[in-house]
GROMACS .gro file of C-alpha atoms in nm:
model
  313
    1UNK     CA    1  -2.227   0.461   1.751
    2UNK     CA    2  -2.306   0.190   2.067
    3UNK     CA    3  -2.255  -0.132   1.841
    4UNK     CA    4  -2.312  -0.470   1.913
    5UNK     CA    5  -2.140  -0.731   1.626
    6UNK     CA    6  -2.266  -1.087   1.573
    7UNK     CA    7  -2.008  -1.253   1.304
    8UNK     CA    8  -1.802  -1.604   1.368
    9UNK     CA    9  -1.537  -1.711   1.068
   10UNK     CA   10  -1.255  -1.509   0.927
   11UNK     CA   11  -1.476  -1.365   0.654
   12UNK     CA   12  -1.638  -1.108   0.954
   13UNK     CA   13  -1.296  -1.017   1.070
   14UNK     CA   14  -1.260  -0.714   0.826
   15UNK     CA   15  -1.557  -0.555   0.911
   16UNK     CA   16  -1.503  -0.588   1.304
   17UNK     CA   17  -1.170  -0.421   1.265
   18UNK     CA   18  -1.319  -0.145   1.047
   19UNK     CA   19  -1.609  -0.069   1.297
   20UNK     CA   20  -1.297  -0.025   1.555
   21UNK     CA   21  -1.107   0.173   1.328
   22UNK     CA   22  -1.384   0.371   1.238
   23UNK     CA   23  -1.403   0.482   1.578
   24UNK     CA   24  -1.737   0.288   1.659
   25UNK     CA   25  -1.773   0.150   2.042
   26UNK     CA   26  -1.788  -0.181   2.005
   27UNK     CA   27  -1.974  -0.339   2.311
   28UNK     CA   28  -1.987  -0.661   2.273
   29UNK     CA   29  -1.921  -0.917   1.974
   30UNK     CA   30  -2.140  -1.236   1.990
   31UNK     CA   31  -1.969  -1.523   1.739
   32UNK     CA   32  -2.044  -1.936   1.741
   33UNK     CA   33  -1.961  -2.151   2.040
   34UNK     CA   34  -1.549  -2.273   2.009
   35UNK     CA   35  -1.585  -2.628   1.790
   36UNK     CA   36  -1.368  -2.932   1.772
   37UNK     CA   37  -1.145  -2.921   1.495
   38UNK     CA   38  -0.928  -3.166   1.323
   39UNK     CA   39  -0.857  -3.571   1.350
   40UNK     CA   40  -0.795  -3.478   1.735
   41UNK     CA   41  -1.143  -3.269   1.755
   42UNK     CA   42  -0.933  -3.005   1.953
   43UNK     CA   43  -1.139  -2.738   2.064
   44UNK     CA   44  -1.095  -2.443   1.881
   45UNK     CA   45  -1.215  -2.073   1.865
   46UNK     CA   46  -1.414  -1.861   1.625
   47UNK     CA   47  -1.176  -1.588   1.380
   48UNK     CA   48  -1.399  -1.318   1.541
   49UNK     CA   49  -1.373  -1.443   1.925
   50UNK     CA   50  -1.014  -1.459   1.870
   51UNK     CA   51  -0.957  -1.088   1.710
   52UNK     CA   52  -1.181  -0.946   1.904
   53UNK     CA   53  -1.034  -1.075   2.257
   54UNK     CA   54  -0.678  -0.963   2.138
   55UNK     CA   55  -0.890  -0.598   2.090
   56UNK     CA   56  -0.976  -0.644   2.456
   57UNK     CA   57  -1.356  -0.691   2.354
   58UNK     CA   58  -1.614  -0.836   2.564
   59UNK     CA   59  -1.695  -1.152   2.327
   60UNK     CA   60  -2.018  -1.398   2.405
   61UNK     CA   61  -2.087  -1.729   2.277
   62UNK     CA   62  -2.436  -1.808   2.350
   63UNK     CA   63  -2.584  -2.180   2.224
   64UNK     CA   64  -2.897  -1.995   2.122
   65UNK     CA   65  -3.029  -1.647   2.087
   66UNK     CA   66  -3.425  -1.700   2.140
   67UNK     CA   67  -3.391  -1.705   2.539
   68UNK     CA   68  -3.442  -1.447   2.763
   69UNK     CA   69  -3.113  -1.423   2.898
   70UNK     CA   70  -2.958  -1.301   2.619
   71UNK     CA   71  -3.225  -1.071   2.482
   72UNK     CA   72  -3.201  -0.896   2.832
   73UNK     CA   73  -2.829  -0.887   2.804
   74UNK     CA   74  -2.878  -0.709   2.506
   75UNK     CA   75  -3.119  -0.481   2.605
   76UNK     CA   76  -2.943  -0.380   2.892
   77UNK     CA   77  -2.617  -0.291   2.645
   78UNK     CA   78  -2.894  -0.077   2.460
   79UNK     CA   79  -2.689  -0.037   2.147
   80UNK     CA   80  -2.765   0.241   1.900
   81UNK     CA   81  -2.719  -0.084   1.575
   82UNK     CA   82  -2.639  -0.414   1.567
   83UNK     CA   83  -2.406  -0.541   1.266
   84UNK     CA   84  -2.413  -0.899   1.172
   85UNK     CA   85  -2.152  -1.089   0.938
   86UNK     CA   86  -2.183  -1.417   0.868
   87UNK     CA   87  -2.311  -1.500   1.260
   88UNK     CA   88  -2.454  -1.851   1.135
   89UNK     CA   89  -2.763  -1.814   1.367
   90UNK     CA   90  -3.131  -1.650   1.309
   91UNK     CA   91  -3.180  -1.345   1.519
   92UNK     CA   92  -3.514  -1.385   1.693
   93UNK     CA   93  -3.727  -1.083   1.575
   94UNK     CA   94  -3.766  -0.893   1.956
   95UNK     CA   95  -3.388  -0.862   1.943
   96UNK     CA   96  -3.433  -0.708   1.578
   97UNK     CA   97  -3.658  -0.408   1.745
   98UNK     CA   98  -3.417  -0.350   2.004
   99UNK     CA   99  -3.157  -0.102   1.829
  100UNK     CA  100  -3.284   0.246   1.721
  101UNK     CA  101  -3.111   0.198   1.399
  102UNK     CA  102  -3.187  -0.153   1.372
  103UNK     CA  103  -3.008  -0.419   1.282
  104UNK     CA  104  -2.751  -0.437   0.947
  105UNK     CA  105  -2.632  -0.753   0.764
  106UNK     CA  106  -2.338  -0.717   0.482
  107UNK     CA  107  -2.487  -1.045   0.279
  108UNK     CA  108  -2.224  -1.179   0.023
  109UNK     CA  109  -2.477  -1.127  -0.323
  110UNK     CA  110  -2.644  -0.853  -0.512
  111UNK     CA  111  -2.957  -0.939  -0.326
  112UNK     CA  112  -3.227  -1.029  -0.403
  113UNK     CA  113  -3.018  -1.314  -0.613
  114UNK     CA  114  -2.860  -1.577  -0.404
  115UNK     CA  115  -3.060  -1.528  -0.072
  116UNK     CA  116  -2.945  -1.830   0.193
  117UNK     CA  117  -2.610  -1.970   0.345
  118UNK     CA  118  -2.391  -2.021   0.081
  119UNK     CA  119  -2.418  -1.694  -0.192
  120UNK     CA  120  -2.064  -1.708  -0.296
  121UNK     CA  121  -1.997  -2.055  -0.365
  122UNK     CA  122  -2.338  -2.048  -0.557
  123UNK     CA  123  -2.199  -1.771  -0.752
  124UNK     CA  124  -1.922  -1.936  -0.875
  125UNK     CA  125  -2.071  -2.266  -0.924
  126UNK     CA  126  -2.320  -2.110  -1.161
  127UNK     CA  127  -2.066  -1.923  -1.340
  128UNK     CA  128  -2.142  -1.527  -1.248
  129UNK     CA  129  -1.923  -1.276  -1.409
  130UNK     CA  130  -2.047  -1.037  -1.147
  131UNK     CA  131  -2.144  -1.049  -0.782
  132UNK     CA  132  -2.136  -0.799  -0.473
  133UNK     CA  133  -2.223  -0.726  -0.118
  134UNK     CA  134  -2.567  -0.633  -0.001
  135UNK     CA  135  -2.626  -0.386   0.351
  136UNK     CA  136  -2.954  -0.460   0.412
  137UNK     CA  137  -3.171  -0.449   0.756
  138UNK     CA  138  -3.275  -0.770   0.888
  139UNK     CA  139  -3.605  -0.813   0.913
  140UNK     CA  140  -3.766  -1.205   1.048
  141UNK     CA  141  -3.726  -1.357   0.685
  142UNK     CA  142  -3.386  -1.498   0.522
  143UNK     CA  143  -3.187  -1.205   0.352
  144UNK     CA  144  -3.524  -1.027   0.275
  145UNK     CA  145  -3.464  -0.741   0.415
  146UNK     CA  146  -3.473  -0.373   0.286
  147UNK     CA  147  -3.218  -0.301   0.089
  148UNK     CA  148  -2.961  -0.013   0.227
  149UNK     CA  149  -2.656   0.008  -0.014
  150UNK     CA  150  -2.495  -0.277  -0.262
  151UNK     CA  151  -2.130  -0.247  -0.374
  152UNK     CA  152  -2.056  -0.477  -0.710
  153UNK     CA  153  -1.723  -0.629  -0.826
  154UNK     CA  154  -1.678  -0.839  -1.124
  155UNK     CA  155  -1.557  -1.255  -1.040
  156UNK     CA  156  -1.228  -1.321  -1.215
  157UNK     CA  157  -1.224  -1.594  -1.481
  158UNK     CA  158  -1.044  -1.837  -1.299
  159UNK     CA  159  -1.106  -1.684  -0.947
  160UNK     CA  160  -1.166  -1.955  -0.697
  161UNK     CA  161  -1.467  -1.890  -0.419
  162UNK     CA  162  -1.162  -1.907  -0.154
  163UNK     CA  163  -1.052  -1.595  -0.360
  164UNK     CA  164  -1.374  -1.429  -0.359
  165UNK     CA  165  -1.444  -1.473  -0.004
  166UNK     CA  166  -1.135  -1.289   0.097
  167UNK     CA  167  -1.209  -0.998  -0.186
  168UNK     CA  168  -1.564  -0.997  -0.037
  169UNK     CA  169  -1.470  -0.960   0.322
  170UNK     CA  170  -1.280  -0.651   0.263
  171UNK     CA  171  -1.569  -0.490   0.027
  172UNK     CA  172  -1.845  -0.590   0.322
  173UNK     CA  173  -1.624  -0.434   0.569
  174UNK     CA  174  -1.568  -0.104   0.325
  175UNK     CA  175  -1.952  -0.100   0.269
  176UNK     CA  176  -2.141  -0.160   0.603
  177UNK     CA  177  -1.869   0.109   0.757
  178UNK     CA  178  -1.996   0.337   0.499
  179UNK     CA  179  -2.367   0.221   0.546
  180UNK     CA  180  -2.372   0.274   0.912
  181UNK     CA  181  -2.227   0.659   0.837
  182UNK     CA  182  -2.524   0.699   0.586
  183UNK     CA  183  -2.767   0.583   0.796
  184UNK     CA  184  -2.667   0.786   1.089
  185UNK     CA  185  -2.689   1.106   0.932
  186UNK     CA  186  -2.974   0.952   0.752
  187UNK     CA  187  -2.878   0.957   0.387
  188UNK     CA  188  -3.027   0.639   0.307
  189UNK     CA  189  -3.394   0.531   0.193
  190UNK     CA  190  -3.400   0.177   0.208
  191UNK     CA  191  -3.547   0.006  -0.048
  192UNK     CA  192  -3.793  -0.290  -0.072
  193UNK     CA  193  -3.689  -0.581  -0.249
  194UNK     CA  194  -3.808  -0.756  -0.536
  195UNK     CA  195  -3.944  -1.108  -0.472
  196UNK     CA  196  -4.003  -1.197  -0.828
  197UNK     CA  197  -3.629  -1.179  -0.896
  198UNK     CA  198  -3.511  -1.380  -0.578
  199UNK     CA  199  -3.294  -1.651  -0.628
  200UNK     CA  200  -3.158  -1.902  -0.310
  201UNK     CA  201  -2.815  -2.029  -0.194
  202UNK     CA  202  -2.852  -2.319   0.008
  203UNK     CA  203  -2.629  -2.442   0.226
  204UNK     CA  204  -2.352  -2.657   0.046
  205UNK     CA  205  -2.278  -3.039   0.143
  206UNK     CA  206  -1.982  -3.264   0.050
  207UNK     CA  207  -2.208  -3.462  -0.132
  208UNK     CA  208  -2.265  -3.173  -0.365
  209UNK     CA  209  -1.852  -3.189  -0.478
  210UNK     CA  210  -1.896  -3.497  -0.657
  211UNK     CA  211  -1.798  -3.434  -0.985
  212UNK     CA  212  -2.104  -3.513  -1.284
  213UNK     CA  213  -1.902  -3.582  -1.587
  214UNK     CA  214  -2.178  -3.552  -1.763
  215UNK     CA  215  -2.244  -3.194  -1.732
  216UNK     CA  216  -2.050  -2.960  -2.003
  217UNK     CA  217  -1.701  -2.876  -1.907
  218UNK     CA  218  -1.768  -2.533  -1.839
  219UNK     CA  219  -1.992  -2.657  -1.599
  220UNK     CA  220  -1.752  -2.880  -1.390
  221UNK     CA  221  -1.484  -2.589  -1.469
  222UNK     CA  222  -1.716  -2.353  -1.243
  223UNK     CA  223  -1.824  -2.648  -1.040
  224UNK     CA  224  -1.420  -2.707  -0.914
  225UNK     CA  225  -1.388  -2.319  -0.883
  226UNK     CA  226  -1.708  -2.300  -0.655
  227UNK     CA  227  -1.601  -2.602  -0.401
  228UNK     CA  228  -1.252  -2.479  -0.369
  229UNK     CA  229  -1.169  -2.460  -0.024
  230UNK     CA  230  -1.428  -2.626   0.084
  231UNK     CA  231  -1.539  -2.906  -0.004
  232UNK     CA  232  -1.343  -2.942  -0.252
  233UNK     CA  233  -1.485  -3.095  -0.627
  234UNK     CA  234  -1.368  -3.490  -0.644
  235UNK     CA  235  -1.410  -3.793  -0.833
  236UNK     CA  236  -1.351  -4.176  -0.781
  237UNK     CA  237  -1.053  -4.338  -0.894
  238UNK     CA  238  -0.969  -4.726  -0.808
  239UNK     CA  239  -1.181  -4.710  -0.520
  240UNK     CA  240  -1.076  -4.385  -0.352
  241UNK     CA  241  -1.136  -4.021  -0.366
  242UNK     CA  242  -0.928  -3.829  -0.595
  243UNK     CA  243  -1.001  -3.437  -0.492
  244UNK     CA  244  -0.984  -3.194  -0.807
  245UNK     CA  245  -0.830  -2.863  -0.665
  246UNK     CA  246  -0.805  -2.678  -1.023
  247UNK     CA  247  -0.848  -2.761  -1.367
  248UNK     CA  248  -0.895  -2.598  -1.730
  249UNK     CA  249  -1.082  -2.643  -2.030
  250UNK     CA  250  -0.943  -2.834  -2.295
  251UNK     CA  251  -1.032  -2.959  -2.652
  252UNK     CA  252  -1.311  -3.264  -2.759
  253UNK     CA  253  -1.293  -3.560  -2.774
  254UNK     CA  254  -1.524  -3.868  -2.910
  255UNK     CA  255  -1.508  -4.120  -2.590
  256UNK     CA  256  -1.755  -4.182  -2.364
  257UNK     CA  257  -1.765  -3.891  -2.046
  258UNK     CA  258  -1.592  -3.967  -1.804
  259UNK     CA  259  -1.282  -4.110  -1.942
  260UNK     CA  260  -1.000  -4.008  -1.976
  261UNK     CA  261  -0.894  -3.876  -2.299
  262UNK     CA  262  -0.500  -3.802  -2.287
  263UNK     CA  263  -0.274  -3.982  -2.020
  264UNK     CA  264  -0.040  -3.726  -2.034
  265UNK     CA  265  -0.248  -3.458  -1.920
  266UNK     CA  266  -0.516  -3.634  -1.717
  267UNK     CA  267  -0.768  -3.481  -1.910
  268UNK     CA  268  -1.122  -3.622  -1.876
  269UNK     CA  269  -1.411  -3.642  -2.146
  270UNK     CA  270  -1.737  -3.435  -1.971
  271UNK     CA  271  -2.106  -3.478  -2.118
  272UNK     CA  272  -2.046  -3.183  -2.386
  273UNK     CA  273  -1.793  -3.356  -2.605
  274UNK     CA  274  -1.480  -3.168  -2.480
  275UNK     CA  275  -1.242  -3.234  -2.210
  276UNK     CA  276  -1.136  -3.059  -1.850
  277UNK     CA  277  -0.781  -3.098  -1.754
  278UNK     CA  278  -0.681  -3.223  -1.408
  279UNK     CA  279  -0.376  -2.951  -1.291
  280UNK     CA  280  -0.401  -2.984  -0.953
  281UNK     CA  281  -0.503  -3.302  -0.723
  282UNK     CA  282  -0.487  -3.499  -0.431
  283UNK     CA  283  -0.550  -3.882  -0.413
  284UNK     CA  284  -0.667  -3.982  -0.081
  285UNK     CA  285  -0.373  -4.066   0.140
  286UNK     CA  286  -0.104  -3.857  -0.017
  287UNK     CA  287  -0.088  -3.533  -0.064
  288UNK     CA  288  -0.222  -3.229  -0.255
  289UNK     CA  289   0.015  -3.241  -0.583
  290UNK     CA  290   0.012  -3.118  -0.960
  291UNK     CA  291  -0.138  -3.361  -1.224
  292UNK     CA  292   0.259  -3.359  -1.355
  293UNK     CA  293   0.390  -3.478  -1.008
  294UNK     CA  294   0.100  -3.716  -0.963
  295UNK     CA  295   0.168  -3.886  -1.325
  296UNK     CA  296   0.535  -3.912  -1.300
  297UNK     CA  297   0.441  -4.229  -1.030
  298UNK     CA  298   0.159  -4.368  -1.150
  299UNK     CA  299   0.066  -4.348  -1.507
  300UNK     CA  300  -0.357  -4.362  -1.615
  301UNK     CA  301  -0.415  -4.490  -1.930
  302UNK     CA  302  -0.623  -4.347  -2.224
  303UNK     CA  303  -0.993  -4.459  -2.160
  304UNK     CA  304  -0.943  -4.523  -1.789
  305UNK     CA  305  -1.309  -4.437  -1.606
  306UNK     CA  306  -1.308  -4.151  -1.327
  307UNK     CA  307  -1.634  -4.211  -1.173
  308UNK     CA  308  -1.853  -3.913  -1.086
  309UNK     CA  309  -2.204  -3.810  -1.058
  310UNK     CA  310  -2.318  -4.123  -0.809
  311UNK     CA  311  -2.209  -4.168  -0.452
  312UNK     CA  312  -1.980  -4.395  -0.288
  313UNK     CA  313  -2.121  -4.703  -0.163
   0.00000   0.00000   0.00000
């Protein structure tokens, strides 16, 4: 097939390199403009526009897709399906109708459930046992599209959504390759889906990682999984932000939530009566560190107060 990709961050890598490998012509990839990036805001390119320029693929960046400049462009590369991957823009609905076999999104959910930006971190926030990819064909709504093939995998216990995201990539590249065979040959009757059992993913903020200590531990357990890369679950302590990078369940306790319980463990009270343990954290202005490293120079005392759950003013 005549494809044209739309995907920016290393997540869409996998399936780019499958389509080539799968001996697709790839026409042209479209990905995010390059961003700063850093303390030095150095400009910086996409995953995709990287990969795909060291494939010797044609690779545009447009600001916006609604124009008529780039629905023309497209037109004139008259490709047979367009396959997009985490793009990060909406496709106006005249470029939807250009491709005979439409265009095909590999969404990171068992859609309809966790519809919107940010399925996988939602997944794992919430505490899922299972998740999955979703081919669908876009369609002018947010992941609402008829269904075309899903591909389920169960989320480890501990599994972080940094872990998941790199699991996922390779399934969504594994399933739209498949998809696109299927629907070629046409094997596949999409299917409509079920708006009574829709659930959203919206799009996650810093804000969101503050740590509520009075939620249940399993809760902020999930919570610390789900924000790990980014943006990572914190608290206060004296004044400055202590990010949480990993932390485990742990007995109860009678204090108040939010204190902490056992100064040899950093392990803090949370609203349910037992305790998470701190294992791995970073203070702001030093470095990422184990709870062990971090207490050997500066020791918290029993019923010290992590504050969580309110913003810093």
């Amino acid at each position: 097939m005549k494809i044209i990709y739309m995907g920016t961050p290393d997540y869409a890598v996998p399936t780019l390199e499958a389509l080539i490998n799968d001996g697709h012509s790839v026409e042209a990839v479209f990905c995010q403009p390059d961003k700063p990036v850093g303390r030095k805001k150095i400009m910086t390119p996409p995953a995709v526009k990287v990969f795909a320029l060291s494939k010797g693929l044609t690779v545009y960046q447009p600001d916006s897709l609604k124009g008529d400049e780039v629905y023309n462009l497209i037109k004139k590369i008259s490709p047979d399906a367009i396959v997009v991957v985490a793009y990060g823009k909406i496709l106006p609905e005249r470029i939807l109708n250009i491709a005979p076999f439409g265009c095909i999104n590999g969404h990171g959910s068992i859609l309809p459930k966790y519809r919107g930006a940010a399925p996988i971190q939602w997944a794992v926030i919430n505490g899922e046992t299972e998740t999955g990819v979703t081919a669908m064909f876009m369609d002018k709504g947010i992941d609402t599209g008829d269904i075309l093939k899903i591909s389920k995998t169960k989320i480890g216990e501990n599994e972080t959504a940094e872990e998941l995201f790199e699991r996922l990539s390779v399934i969504t590249a594994e399933l739209l390759t498949e998809t696109l065979r299927e629907v070629e040959e046409g094997k596949i009757a999409p299917q409509k889906q079920n708006e009574e059992e829709a659930t959203y993913a919206p799009i996650i903020s810093k804000e969101m990682a503050l740590i509520d200590f009075s939620k249940s531990a399993n809760d902020i357990f999930n919570a610390v999984r789900g924000f790990n890369s980014w943006p990572v679950a914190y608290c206060m302590f004296e004044g400055k932000r202590l990010k949480v990078f990993a932390c485990k369940v742990r007995g109860n306790s009678d204090l108040p939530y939010g204190t902490v319980a056992n100064s040899e463990t950093l392990s803090v009270v949370c609203g349910d009566g037992k305790c998470i343990e701190l294992t791995e954290i970073q203070l702001e202005g030093s470095k990422r560190m184990s709870a062990d490293e971090f207490l050997k120079g500066k020791k918290i005392p029993v019923g010290t107060v992590l504050i969580g759950g309110e913003q810093r003013g």
